[in-house]
Each structure stands twice: as C-alpha cells, then as structure tokens.
XYZ file of C-alpha atoms in Angstrom:
166
model
C -37.204 -73.822 1.969
C -34.806 -70.980 -0.184
C -32.869 -73.022 -3.629
C -30.214 -70.937 -5.787
C -28.361 -72.269 -9.130
C -24.625 -71.860 -8.597
C -21.902 -72.377 -11.463
C -19.525 -75.415 -11.407
C -16.120 -73.204 -9.344
C -18.948 -71.944 -6.974
C -17.128 -71.526 -3.002
C -18.401 -68.260 -1.779
C -20.513 -69.224 0.990
C -20.907 -65.766 1.819
C -23.328 -64.640 -1.142
C -25.563 -66.815 0.187
C -28.031 -67.592 3.438
C -27.579 -70.500 5.728
C -29.487 -73.203 3.972
C -29.753 -72.599 0.480
C -30.126 -75.933 -1.099
C -28.401 -75.180 -4.465
C -28.698 -79.093 -5.792
C -31.667 -81.009 -5.049
C -31.534 -84.985 -6.671
C -33.830 -87.662 -5.489
C -33.706 -90.858 -7.702
C -36.008 -93.581 -7.533
C -34.022 -97.513 -6.945
C -35.351 -101.095 -6.756
C -34.679 -101.124 -2.685
C -35.183 -97.309 -1.962
C -35.587 -93.487 -2.956
C -32.743 -91.463 -2.174
C -32.341 -87.720 -2.336
C -28.755 -86.042 -2.497
C -29.100 -81.460 -1.395
C -26.246 -80.492 -0.643
C -26.521 -76.915 0.905
C -24.854 -73.698 2.365
C -24.743 -74.850 5.849
C -23.549 -72.204 9.682
C -20.117 -71.919 8.437
C -19.514 -74.247 6.085
C -21.502 -76.465 3.262
C -23.111 -79.677 3.890
C -24.340 -82.149 2.497
C -27.036 -85.032 2.942
C -28.545 -87.928 2.093
C -31.772 -88.761 2.491
C -34.278 -91.552 2.758
C -38.096 -91.971 2.574
C -39.314 -91.433 6.781
C -40.720 -95.143 6.645
C -37.760 -96.621 5.726
C -36.243 -99.310 8.795
C -32.897 -97.593 8.835
C -34.214 -94.080 9.224
C -34.434 -92.362 12.130
C -31.332 -94.443 12.826
C -28.324 -92.659 15.239
C -25.295 -91.683 12.014
C -22.795 -93.522 14.930
C -25.251 -97.251 14.547
C -22.111 -99.447 13.543
C -24.792 -100.117 10.496
C -22.803 -97.035 8.934
C -18.776 -98.032 9.411
C -19.030 -98.747 6.076
C -20.025 -95.639 4.628
C -17.166 -92.836 3.912
C -17.460 -89.666 3.129
C -15.905 -86.110 4.285
C -14.791 -85.942 7.782
C -17.082 -88.566 8.539
C -21.256 -88.723 9.184
C -22.171 -85.871 11.758
C -26.152 -85.720 10.785
C -29.074 -87.832 11.703
C -32.300 -86.468 11.252
C -36.032 -85.919 9.280
C -36.524 -83.203 7.916
C -39.007 -79.998 9.000
C -39.298 -77.913 5.800
C -37.042 -74.647 6.892
C -34.240 -76.588 5.875
C -34.476 -79.756 4.814
C -37.337 -81.490 2.596
C -39.906 -83.632 5.603
C -41.277 -86.694 4.569
C -36.708 -87.710 4.164
C -34.609 -88.734 6.674
C -31.205 -87.696 6.482
C -27.887 -88.665 6.507
C -25.480 -85.226 6.618
C -21.526 -84.406 7.004
C -19.920 -81.455 6.681
C -17.505 -79.269 4.882
C -15.624 -77.543 8.224
C -12.948 -79.373 9.416
C -9.211 -79.147 9.078
C -7.691 -78.789 5.767
C -11.191 -76.864 4.607
C -11.299 -73.428 4.198
C -13.395 -71.358 7.261
C -16.122 -69.438 5.489
C -16.152 -67.765 9.417
C -13.821 -65.279 9.321
C -10.950 -67.465 11.144
C -7.328 -66.102 9.994
C -5.830 -69.752 10.714
C -7.958 -71.109 8.000
C -7.954 -68.880 5.512
C -6.031 -71.039 3.658
C -7.954 -74.299 3.266
C -9.562 -76.047 0.358
C -11.659 -74.215 -0.922
C -15.179 -76.385 -2.281
C -16.292 -75.540 -5.204
C -19.867 -77.133 -6.469
C -18.390 -78.732 -9.253
C -15.939 -81.181 -6.886
C -19.314 -81.051 -3.848
C -21.279 -82.431 -7.048
C -19.243 -85.228 -7.383
C -18.401 -85.927 -3.689
C -21.960 -86.623 -3.367
C -22.563 -88.864 -6.395
C -19.476 -90.520 -4.754
C -20.821 -90.653 -0.932
C -24.119 -91.863 -2.364
C -22.499 -94.911 -4.230
C -21.589 -95.138 -0.926
C -24.308 -95.217 0.717
C -26.475 -97.432 -1.437
C -24.173 -100.058 -0.825
C -24.417 -99.708 2.686
C -28.144 -99.131 2.860
C -28.429 -102.104 -0.247
C -26.548 -104.842 1.807
C -30.010 -104.232 3.709
C -33.709 -105.815 3.192
C -36.445 -104.518 4.707
C -39.450 -106.679 5.394
C -43.133 -106.074 5.693
C -44.763 -105.596 8.998
C -42.976 -105.463 11.973
C -39.822 -104.127 9.932
C -37.061 -106.457 11.185
C -33.672 -105.099 9.552
C -32.020 -108.607 8.390
C -28.267 -108.362 6.240
C -26.986 -110.192 3.471
C -24.156 -112.249 4.636
C -22.634 -112.949 1.115
C -21.017 -115.949 1.492
C -23.018 -118.120 3.916
C -26.276 -117.025 1.063
C -28.035 -116.385 3.822
C -30.107 -113.489 5.502
C -29.287 -112.546 9.742
C -31.367 -110.011 11.815
C -29.353 -108.015 13.171
C -32.338 -105.275 14.367
C -36.035 -104.783 15.558
C -36.462 -101.475 13.835
C-alpha cells in the first residue's frame, strides 16, 4: 500500500498512483473500532470506513437495509475486506467515491472537466461527518458473544429486537 502526504488544498489525482492512501486514521471507541481511509481510486477520490473483520456487521452488502440511514457522497458503492494491496487487511470496509455527475473527471473526459474538484481538506471534513453518521448507524446495533445475533435498540419501546443472524 502506498502512502503520500498532501496539503489541505490538494486535488489533482493525476499526481498520485491508483491506490495511494492520503489519510488513514483509526478510532477506538466503547462499541468498536473504526478506520477511515481516503485514497486515489481508478478515476476519482474514494473514501472508506472500516470495522474489524470479526464485527457482526462485517461482510454485509452495502445495499443492506441496515445502512439505509447512512449518508455519504453519492451513497455507498463498495463493501469488502482489506487485502493489503489497496486496503489494510483485518478490516471490512464500506466505501464511496467522488466520481459522480457534477464531480470533476480525473480521466480526461471533457464533459466533466468543469465539475467539482474535491480537495483533500474537503474530503477529510466529509469523511469525518460520514463517520459520525456511520457511528450512529452502527451504534444502534449490539453484538452479543456466541453465534452473534444482531439486535437493534428500539428506543421508543425500550427493548432489543433481533433482526439478523450473522
């Protein structure tokens, strides 16, 4: 995995190789660890939020209803484990990209040359906001030892509801 330090106003992906990580932060909290990564994707910036592989919400599809309340730029477009080539192993990542309509095209398409040029500083702010939202989504689920049923807190009825078996 390649790593590179960039300034807050950096935006030109053409100066980085695909897979270069420019931001990698791990937060350890009461209900789990989260890893935030910003990297150069094949055609656009990509952001990822990771949870440990043994978390019962790892290996879910990014289209799973559990993630409906989660918001990020363009919606989730990736779910997968780290491979130590692009993303670190030991983590399951949910990700999104900045290659949508209205975003600047980093691959020579003149039709999108006038789109939004996302800077590293803006991406860092976005991933921190998305991480807060992701924590709220994940924090509503409690994982028990054993066969790892997934329970959702129902705050109105003040009880736990079993929603899935991992």
